[in-house]
PDB file of C-alpha atoms and ligand atoms in Angstrom:
ATOM      1  CA  UNK A   1       0.741  14.880  16.779  1.00  0.00           C
ATOM      2  CA  UNK A   2      -2.860  13.856  17.420  1.00  0.00           C
ATOM      3  CA  UNK A   3      -3.551  10.162  17.647  1.00  0.00           C
ATOM      4  CA  UNK A   4      -7.117  10.606  18.910  1.00  0.00           C
ATOM      5  CA  UNK A   5      -9.753   8.618  17.052  1.00  0.00           C
ATOM      6  CA  UNK A   6     -10.914  10.557  14.035  1.00  0.00           C
ATOM      7  CA  UNK A   7     -14.705  10.957  14.301  1.00  0.00           C
ATOM      8  CA  UNK A   8     -15.629  10.152  10.693  1.00  0.00           C
ATOM      9  CA  UNK A   9     -13.093   7.420  10.123  1.00  0.00           C
ATOM     10  CA  UNK A  10     -15.280   4.355  10.332  1.00  0.00           C
ATOM     11  CA  UNK A  11     -15.666   4.141   6.563  1.00  0.00           C
ATOM     12  CA  UNK A  12     -11.966   3.588   6.042  1.00  0.00           C
ATOM     13  CA  UNK A  13     -10.036   0.480   5.099  1.00  0.00           C
ATOM     14  CA  UNK A  14      -6.453   1.050   6.241  1.00  0.00           C
ATOM     15  CA  UNK A  15      -3.755  -0.957   4.455  1.00  0.00           C
ATOM     16  CA  UNK A  16      -0.241  -0.633   5.855  1.00  0.00           C
ATOM     17  CA  UNK A  17       2.868  -2.423   4.759  1.00  0.00           C
ATOM     18  CA  UNK A  18       6.495  -2.157   3.693  1.00  0.00           C
ATOM     19  CA  UNK A  19       7.939  -0.902   0.453  1.00  0.00           C
ATOM     20  CA  UNK A  20       7.096  -3.011  -2.630  1.00  0.00           C
ATOM     21  CA  UNK A  21       4.518  -5.093  -0.757  1.00  0.00           C
ATOM     22  CA  UNK A  22       1.949  -4.482  -3.493  1.00  0.00           C
ATOM     23  CA  UNK A  23      -0.214  -2.415  -1.163  1.00  0.00           C
ATOM     24  CA  UNK A  24      -0.746   0.367  -3.735  1.00  0.00           C
ATOM     25  CA  UNK A  25      -2.117  -1.988  -6.378  1.00  0.00           C
ATOM     26  CA  UNK A  26      -4.171  -3.926  -3.833  1.00  0.00           C
ATOM     27  CA  UNK A  27      -5.601  -0.802  -2.164  1.00  0.00           C
ATOM     28  CA  UNK A  28      -6.491   0.877  -5.471  1.00  0.00           C
ATOM     29  CA  UNK A  29      -8.254  -2.266  -6.657  1.00  0.00           C
ATOM     30  CA  UNK A  30     -10.295  -2.578  -3.457  1.00  0.00           C
ATOM     31  CA  UNK A  31     -11.244   1.104  -3.676  1.00  0.00           C
ATOM     32  CA  UNK A  32     -12.473   0.568  -7.212  1.00  0.00           C
ATOM     33  CA  UNK A  33     -14.455  -2.588  -6.329  1.00  0.00           C
ATOM     34  CA  UNK A  34     -16.113  -0.911  -3.326  1.00  0.00           C
ATOM     35  CA  UNK A  35     -16.573   2.386  -5.195  1.00  0.00           C
ATOM     36  CA  UNK A  36     -14.515   4.338  -2.678  1.00  0.00           C
ATOM     37  CA  UNK A  37     -11.816   6.960  -2.930  1.00  0.00           C
ATOM     38  CA  UNK A  38      -8.202   5.902  -2.669  1.00  0.00           C
ATOM     39  CA  UNK A  39      -5.417   7.600  -0.691  1.00  0.00           C
ATOM     40  CA  UNK A  40      -1.810   6.805  -1.584  1.00  0.00           C
ATOM     41  CA  UNK A  41      -0.247   8.454   1.473  1.00  0.00           C
ATOM     42  CA  UNK A  42       3.275   7.553   0.357  1.00  0.00           C
ATOM     43  CA  UNK A  43       2.781   9.858  -2.631  1.00  0.00           C
ATOM     44  CA  UNK A  44       2.445  12.809  -0.235  1.00  0.00           C
ATOM     45  CA  UNK A  45       5.784  11.958   1.404  1.00  0.00           C
ATOM     46  CA  UNK A  46       7.358  11.464  -2.009  1.00  0.00           C
ATOM     47  CA  UNK A  47       5.940  14.799  -3.233  1.00  0.00           C
ATOM     48  CA  UNK A  48       7.254  16.585  -0.163  1.00  0.00           C
ATOM     49  CA  UNK A  49      10.713  15.082  -0.738  1.00  0.00           C
ATOM     50  CA  UNK A  50      10.696  16.054  -4.412  1.00  0.00           C
ATOM     51  CA  UNK A  51       9.509  19.573  -3.611  1.00  0.00           C
ATOM     52  CA  UNK A  52      12.259  19.985  -0.980  1.00  0.00           C
ATOM     53  CA  UNK A  53      14.831  18.724  -3.466  1.00  0.00           C
ATOM     54  CA  UNK A  54      13.613  21.140  -6.146  1.00  0.00           C
ATOM     55  CA  UNK A  55      13.850  24.008  -3.644  1.00  0.00           C
ATOM     56  CA  UNK A  56      17.300  22.789  -2.567  1.00  0.00           C
ATOM     57  CA  UNK A  57      16.271  22.688   1.078  1.00  0.00           C
ATOM     58  CA  UNK A  58      18.817  21.103   3.387  1.00  0.00           C
ATOM     59  CA  UNK A  59      17.606  17.597   4.358  1.00  0.00           C
ATOM     60  CA  UNK A  60      18.243  18.429   8.016  1.00  0.00           C
ATOM     61  CA  UNK A  61      15.931  21.465   7.941  1.00  0.00           C
ATOM     62  CA  UNK A  62      12.815  19.887   9.454  1.00  0.00           C
ATOM     63  CA  UNK A  63      10.907  23.157   9.859  1.00  0.00           C
ATOM     64  CA  UNK A  64      11.282  24.283   6.279  1.00  0.00           C
ATOM     65  CA  UNK A  65      10.431  20.834   4.906  1.00  0.00           C
ATOM     66  CA  UNK A  66       7.314  20.784   7.119  1.00  0.00           C
ATOM     67  CA  UNK A  67       6.301  24.180   5.743  1.00  0.00           C
ATOM     68  CA  UNK A  68       6.572  22.806   2.217  1.00  0.00           C
ATOM     69  CA  UNK A  69       4.537  19.749   3.225  1.00  0.00           C
ATOM     70  CA  UNK A  70       1.788  21.960   4.636  1.00  0.00           C
ATOM     71  CA  UNK A  71       1.561  23.977   1.433  1.00  0.00           C
ATOM     72  CA  UNK A  72       2.179  21.339  -1.242  1.00  0.00           C
ATOM     73  CA  UNK A  73       0.817  22.746  -4.532  1.00  0.00           C
ATOM     74  CA  UNK A  74      -0.416  19.338  -5.625  1.00  0.00           C
ATOM     75  CA  UNK A  75      -3.361  18.284  -7.749  1.00  0.00           C
ATOM     76  CA  UNK A  76      -4.457  14.648  -8.205  1.00  0.00           C
ATOM     77  CA  UNK A  77      -6.316  14.505 -11.495  1.00  0.00           C
ATOM     78  CA  UNK A  78      -7.342  11.649 -13.781  1.00  0.00           C
ATOM     79  CA  UNK A  79      -4.648   9.314 -12.483  1.00  0.00           C
ATOM     80  CA  UNK A  80      -1.963  12.007 -12.781  1.00  0.00           C
ATOM     81  CA  UNK A  81      -0.148  13.926 -10.063  1.00  0.00           C
ATOM     82  CA  UNK A  82       0.717  17.562 -10.749  1.00  0.00           C
ATOM     83  CA  UNK A  83       3.159  19.466  -8.551  1.00  0.00           C
ATOM     84  CA  UNK A  84       3.214  23.171  -9.331  1.00  0.00           C
ATOM     85  CA  UNK A  85       1.345  22.286 -12.558  1.00  0.00           C
ATOM     86  CA  UNK A  86       4.121  19.900 -13.650  1.00  0.00           C
ATOM     87  CA  UNK A  87       3.317  16.215 -14.189  1.00  0.00           C
ATOM     88  CA  UNK A  88       5.423  14.330 -11.615  1.00  0.00           C
ATOM     89  CA  UNK A  89       3.438  11.060 -11.717  1.00  0.00           C
ATOM     90  CA  UNK A  90       6.467   9.027 -12.789  1.00  0.00           C
ATOM     91  CA  UNK A  91       9.325  11.030 -11.238  1.00  0.00           C
ATOM     92  CA  UNK A  92       8.017  10.508  -7.713  1.00  0.00           C
ATOM     93  CA  UNK A  93       8.196   6.708  -8.170  1.00  0.00           C
ATOM     94  CA  UNK A  94      11.989   6.683  -8.541  1.00  0.00           C
ATOM     95  CA  UNK A  95      14.071   4.895  -5.917  1.00  0.00           C
ATOM     96  CA  UNK A  96      15.895   8.165  -5.179  1.00  0.00           C
ATOM     97  CA  UNK A  97      12.663  10.009  -4.356  1.00  0.00           C
ATOM     98  CA  UNK A  98      11.527   6.987  -2.297  1.00  0.00           C
ATOM     99  CA  UNK A  99      14.714   7.081  -0.233  1.00  0.00           C
ATOM    100  CA  UNK A 100      14.403  10.835   0.293  1.00  0.00           C
ATOM    101  CA  UNK A 101      10.752  10.377   1.277  1.00  0.00           C
ATOM    102  CA  UNK A 102      11.833   7.860   3.899  1.00  0.00           C
ATOM    103  CA  UNK A 103      14.412  10.383   5.147  1.00  0.00           C
ATOM    104  CA  UNK A 104      11.932  13.236   5.664  1.00  0.00           C
ATOM    105  CA  UNK A 105       9.232  10.869   7.005  1.00  0.00           C
ATOM    106  CA  UNK A 106      11.129  10.669  10.317  1.00  0.00           C
ATOM    107  CA  UNK A 107      10.336  14.310  11.090  1.00  0.00           C
ATOM    108  CA  UNK A 108       7.369  14.822  13.477  1.00  0.00           C
ATOM    109  CA  UNK A 109       6.660  18.293  12.017  1.00  0.00           C
ATOM    110  CA  UNK A 110       6.430  16.850   8.495  1.00  0.00           C
ATOM    111  CA  UNK A 111       4.112  14.053   9.658  1.00  0.00           C
ATOM    112  CA  UNK A 112       1.945  16.563  11.524  1.00  0.00           C
ATOM    113  CA  UNK A 113       1.773  18.801   8.444  1.00  0.00           C
ATOM    114  CA  UNK A 114       0.562  15.899   6.308  1.00  0.00           C
ATOM    115  CA  UNK A 115      -1.908  14.516   8.857  1.00  0.00           C
ATOM    116  CA  UNK A 116      -4.916  16.758   8.114  1.00  0.00           C
ATOM    117  CA  UNK A 117      -4.248  16.603   4.405  1.00  0.00           C
ATOM    118  CA  UNK A 118      -4.481  12.807   4.536  1.00  0.00           C
ATOM    119  CA  UNK A 119      -7.677  12.903   6.629  1.00  0.00           C
ATOM    120  CA  UNK A 120      -9.094  15.375   4.133  1.00  0.00           C
ATOM    121  CA  UNK A 121      -9.281  12.575   1.549  1.00  0.00           C
ATOM    122  CA  UNK A 122     -12.151  10.961   3.441  1.00  0.00           C
ATOM    123  CA  UNK A 123     -15.600  11.840   2.115  1.00  0.00           C
ATOM    124  CA  UNK A 124     -19.006  10.212   2.384  1.00  0.00           C
ATOM    125  CA  UNK A 125     -17.963   7.763  -0.356  1.00  0.00           C
ATOM    126  CA  UNK A 126     -15.515   6.140   2.055  1.00  0.00           C
ATOM    127  CA  UNK A 127     -11.807   5.564   1.630  1.00  0.00           C
ATOM    128  CA  UNK A 128      -9.181   2.902   1.136  1.00  0.00           C
ATOM    129  CA  UNK A 129      -5.885   4.333   2.430  1.00  0.00           C
ATOM    130  CA  UNK A 130      -2.442   2.798   2.084  1.00  0.00           C
ATOM    131  CA  UNK A 131       0.801   3.676   3.840  1.00  0.00           C
ATOM    132  CA  UNK A 132       2.767   2.922   6.983  1.00  0.00           C
ATOM    133  CA  UNK A 133       0.648   4.514   9.722  1.00  0.00           C
ATOM    134  CA  UNK A 134      -2.865   4.540   8.311  1.00  0.00           C
ATOM    135  CA  UNK A 135      -4.193   2.312  11.102  1.00  0.00           C
ATOM    136  CA  UNK A 136      -1.933   3.524  13.898  1.00  0.00           C
ATOM    137  CA  UNK A 137      -2.107   7.316  13.462  1.00  0.00           C
ATOM    138  CA  UNK A 138      -4.093   8.699  10.554  1.00  0.00           C
ATOM    139  CA  UNK A 139      -7.295   6.623  10.775  1.00  0.00           C
ATOM    140  CA  UNK A 140      -7.105   4.801  14.128  1.00  0.00           C
ATOM    141  CA  UNK A 141     -10.836   4.042  14.052  1.00  0.00           C
ATOM    142  CA  UNK A 142     -10.794   2.559  10.552  1.00  0.00           C
ATOM    143  CA  UNK A 143     -13.413  -0.159  10.191  1.00  0.00           C
ATOM    144  CA  UNK A 144     -10.860  -2.623   8.794  1.00  0.00           C
ATOM    145  CA  UNK A 145      -7.091  -2.607   9.321  1.00  0.00           C
ATOM    146  CA  UNK A 146      -4.777  -4.691   7.201  1.00  0.00           C
ATOM    147  CA  UNK A 147      -1.040  -5.176   7.653  1.00  0.00           C
ATOM    148  CA  UNK A 148       0.683  -6.636   4.608  1.00  0.00           C
ATOM    149  CA  UNK A 149       3.905  -8.579   4.883  1.00  0.00           C
ATOM    150  CA  UNK A 150       6.169 -10.497   2.498  1.00  0.00           C
ATOM    151  CA  UNK A 151       9.875 -11.232   2.786  1.00  0.00           C
ATOM    152  CA  UNK A 152      12.308  -8.661   1.377  1.00  0.00           C
ATOM    153  CA  UNK A 153      13.571 -11.328  -1.067  1.00  0.00           C
ATOM    154  CA  UNK A 154      10.067 -11.917  -2.470  1.00  0.00           C
ATOM    155  CA  UNK A 155       9.348  -8.196  -2.747  1.00  0.00           C
ATOM    156  CA  UNK A 156      12.660  -7.623  -4.525  1.00  0.00           C
ATOM    157  CA  UNK A 157      11.862 -10.481  -6.927  1.00  0.00           C
ATOM    158  CA  UNK A 158       8.465  -8.941  -7.727  1.00  0.00           C
ATOM    159  CA  UNK A 159      10.041  -5.570  -8.403  1.00  0.00           C
ATOM    160  CA  UNK A 160      12.753  -7.168 -10.576  1.00  0.00           C
ATOM    161  CA  UNK A 161      10.071  -8.974 -12.574  1.00  0.00           C
ATOM    162  CA  UNK A 162       8.261  -5.659 -13.183  1.00  0.00           C
ATOM    163  CA  UNK A 163      11.514  -4.088 -14.374  1.00  0.00           C
ATOM    164  CA  UNK A 164      12.610  -7.120 -16.431  1.00  0.00           C
ATOM    165  CA  UNK A 165      15.741  -7.628 -14.310  1.00  0.00           C
ATOM    166  CA  UNK A 166      17.313 -11.060 -13.707  1.00  0.00           C
ATOM    167  CA  UNK A 167      17.495 -12.219 -10.079  1.00  0.00           C
ATOM    168  CA  UNK A 168      21.122 -13.240 -10.692  1.00  0.00           C
ATOM    169  CA  UNK A 169      22.219  -9.719 -11.652  1.00  0.00           C
ATOM    170  CA  UNK A 170      24.005  -7.052  -9.635  1.00  0.00           C
ATOM    171  CA  UNK A 171      21.023  -4.798 -10.270  1.00  0.00           C
ATOM    172  CA  UNK A 172      18.853  -7.287  -8.388  1.00  0.00           C
ATOM    173  CA  UNK A 173      21.263  -7.239  -5.447  1.00  0.00           C
ATOM    174  CA  UNK A 174      20.928  -3.450  -5.415  1.00  0.00           C
ATOM    175  CA  UNK A 175      17.109  -3.632  -5.469  1.00  0.00           C
ATOM    176  CA  UNK A 176      17.161  -6.049  -2.534  1.00  0.00           C
ATOM    177  CA  UNK A 177      19.636  -3.888  -0.602  1.00  0.00           C
ATOM    178  CA  UNK A 178      17.488  -0.769  -1.210  1.00  0.00           C
ATOM    179  CA  UNK A 179      14.339  -2.541  -0.001  1.00  0.00           C
ATOM    180  CA  UNK A 180      16.111  -3.788   3.136  1.00  0.00           C
ATOM    181  CA  UNK A 181      17.528  -0.329   3.833  1.00  0.00           C
ATOM    182  CA  UNK A 182      14.118   1.328   3.522  1.00  0.00           C
ATOM    183  CA  UNK A 183      12.485  -1.388   5.660  1.00  0.00           C
ATOM    184  CA  UNK A 184      14.958  -0.715   8.441  1.00  0.00           C
ATOM    185  CA  UNK A 185      14.441   3.051   8.197  1.00  0.00           C
ATOM    186  CA  UNK A 186      10.622   2.755   8.207  1.00  0.00           C
ATOM    187  CA  UNK A 187      10.485   0.159  10.998  1.00  0.00           C
ATOM    188  CA  UNK A 188      12.983   1.660  13.403  1.00  0.00           C
ATOM    189  CA  UNK A 189      12.116   5.355  13.263  1.00  0.00           C
ATOM    190  CA  UNK A 190      10.844   6.849  16.510  1.00  0.00           C
ATOM    191  CA  UNK A 191       7.720   8.510  15.077  1.00  0.00           C
ATOM    192  CA  UNK A 192       4.953   6.360  13.585  1.00  0.00           C
ATOM    193  CA  UNK A 193       7.170   3.353  12.788  1.00  0.00           C
ATOM    194  CA  UNK A 194       5.850   0.695  10.444  1.00  0.00           C
ATOM    195  CA  UNK A 195       4.322  -1.919  12.740  1.00  0.00           C
ATOM    196  CA  UNK A 196       0.941  -3.646  12.981  1.00  0.00           C
ATOM    197  CA  UNK A 197      -1.636  -2.333  15.449  1.00  0.00           C
ATOM    198  CA  UNK A 198      -3.203  -4.846  17.836  1.00  0.00           C
ATOM    199  CA  UNK A 199      -6.466  -5.118  15.869  1.00  0.00           C
ATOM    200  CA  UNK A 200      -4.870  -5.430  12.414  1.00  0.00           C
ATOM    201  CA  UNK A 201      -5.425  -8.446  10.168  1.00  0.00           C
ATOM    202  CA  UNK A 202      -1.970  -9.651   9.130  1.00  0.00           C
ATOM    203  CA  UNK A 203      -1.799 -10.725   5.509  1.00  0.00           C
ATOM    204  CA  UNK A 204       1.377 -12.455   4.358  1.00  0.00           C
ATOM    205  CA  UNK A 205       1.296 -12.120   0.573  1.00  0.00           C
ATOM    206  CA  UNK A 206       4.485 -14.154  -0.033  1.00  0.00           C
ATOM    207  CA  UNK A 207       2.565 -16.944  -1.715  1.00  0.00           C
ATOM    208  CA  UNK A 208      -0.445 -14.902  -2.920  1.00  0.00           C
ATOM    209  CA  UNK A 209      -0.917 -12.977  -6.143  1.00  0.00           C
ATOM    210  CA  UNK A 210      -2.693  -9.604  -6.275  1.00  0.00           C
ATOM    211  CA  UNK A 211      -6.134 -11.141  -6.980  1.00  0.00           C
ATOM    212  CA  UNK A 212      -5.819 -13.576  -4.062  1.00  0.00           C
ATOM    213  CA  UNK A 213      -4.685 -10.787  -1.715  1.00  0.00           C
ATOM    214  CA  UNK A 214      -7.585  -8.560  -2.793  1.00  0.00           C
ATOM    215  CA  UNK A 215     -10.035 -11.437  -2.285  1.00  0.00           C
ATOM    216  CA  UNK A 216      -8.724 -12.177   1.203  1.00  0.00           C
ATOM    217  CA  UNK A 217      -9.233  -8.537   2.235  1.00  0.00           C
ATOM    218  CA  UNK A 218     -12.728  -8.470   0.676  1.00  0.00           C
ATOM    219  CA  UNK A 219     -13.570 -11.627   2.660  1.00  0.00           C
ATOM    220  CA  UNK A 220     -12.575  -9.858   5.886  1.00  0.00           C
ATOM    221  CA  UNK A 221     -14.533  -6.801   4.805  1.00  0.00           C
ATOM    222  CA  UNK A 222     -17.657  -8.879   4.221  1.00  0.00           C
ATOM    223  CA  UNK A 223     -17.403 -10.334   7.704  1.00  0.00           C
ATOM    224  CA  UNK A 224     -17.345  -6.901   9.356  1.00  0.00           C
ATOM    225  CA  UNK A 225     -20.142  -5.653   7.095  1.00  0.00           C
ATOM    226  CA  UNK A 226     -22.503  -8.384   8.352  1.00  0.00           C
TER     227      UNK A 226
HETATM  228  O1   DC B   1       4.680   3.716   0.208  1.00  0.00           O
HETATM  229  P1   DC B   1       5.845   4.448  -0.463  1.00  0.00           P
HETATM  230  O2   DC B   1       7.009   3.570  -0.828  1.00  0.00           O
HETATM  231  O3   DC B   1       5.369   5.301  -1.592  1.00  0.00           O
HETATM  232  O4   DC B   1       6.373   5.478   0.671  1.00  0.00           O
HETATM  233  C1   DC B   1       7.523   6.251   0.500  1.00  0.00           C
HETATM  234  C2   DC B   1       8.124   6.581   1.850  1.00  0.00           C
HETATM  235  O5   DC B   1       7.249   7.477   2.552  1.00  0.00           O
HETATM  236  C3   DC B   1       8.321   5.402   2.787  1.00  0.00           C
HETATM  237  O6   DC B   1       9.636   4.877   2.734  1.00  0.00           O
HETATM  238  C4   DC B   1       8.047   5.954   4.158  1.00  0.00           C
HETATM  239  C5   DC B   1       7.185   7.157   3.931  1.00  0.00           C
HETATM  240  N1   DC B   1       5.791   6.958   4.324  1.00  0.00           N
HETATM  241  C6   DC B   1       5.477   7.129   5.636  1.00  0.00           C
HETATM  242  O7   DC B   1       6.356   7.368   6.448  1.00  0.00           O
HETATM  243  N2   DC B   1       4.181   7.063   6.043  1.00  0.00           N
HETATM  244  C7   DC B   1       3.210   6.772   5.173  1.00  0.00           C
HETATM  245  N3   DC B   1       1.952   6.720   5.589  1.00  0.00           N
HETATM  246  C8   DC B   1       3.516   6.550   3.811  1.00  0.00           C
HETATM  247  C9   DC B   1       4.829   6.633   3.415  1.00  0.00           C
END
């Protein structure tokens, strides 16, 4: 897989971070404020996993899954995601699809198949891209690199709040266990593991809300713009 600097990547803000770190909401908001396009790279891994599941491909069949990734019949339109003309916007957000996405994300052939597709999102408008390896692999010469962190407990609590689940329930314990499991998978895989690059700004959002996190990143952005 190529990790050479991508020639047109300067107008990219790369936001990497673990599951449920709020990076999607934060990245989309920054893209809107700066009038840039937004890439949710995790959606491509989720779509690949869903497509493989629909086609009943064996999870160990790296080559076939990579072929599906290279030819994903996906359309992003008006906030919706269509796979083979079917609206999968909500289905791909399920925990099951997330886990399967994490499973296929370890395959180098799958990552290579999705690399150009991700870079293809960059146009003259500029891009805000979120994922696990935006700064390390996909856009290594991004003008601003952010690495979000927050403890698994805090991220689980945020997710439980969204779902209206009590933190004393068994369901909460399951959410926390799922987040920890996916963290381990994403951080310890051999290819493009989730880890900050040397020139990333680390942003611990444990005690910040979305607005404060967005503001902090915009402050950094203004410094590099000067
Ligand atoms: O960000 P997310 O939860 O939608 O991502 C789903 C899974 O996809 C995640 O567990 C790991 C994988 N992924 C990845 O390996 N690289 C990315 N750039 C984005 C997601």
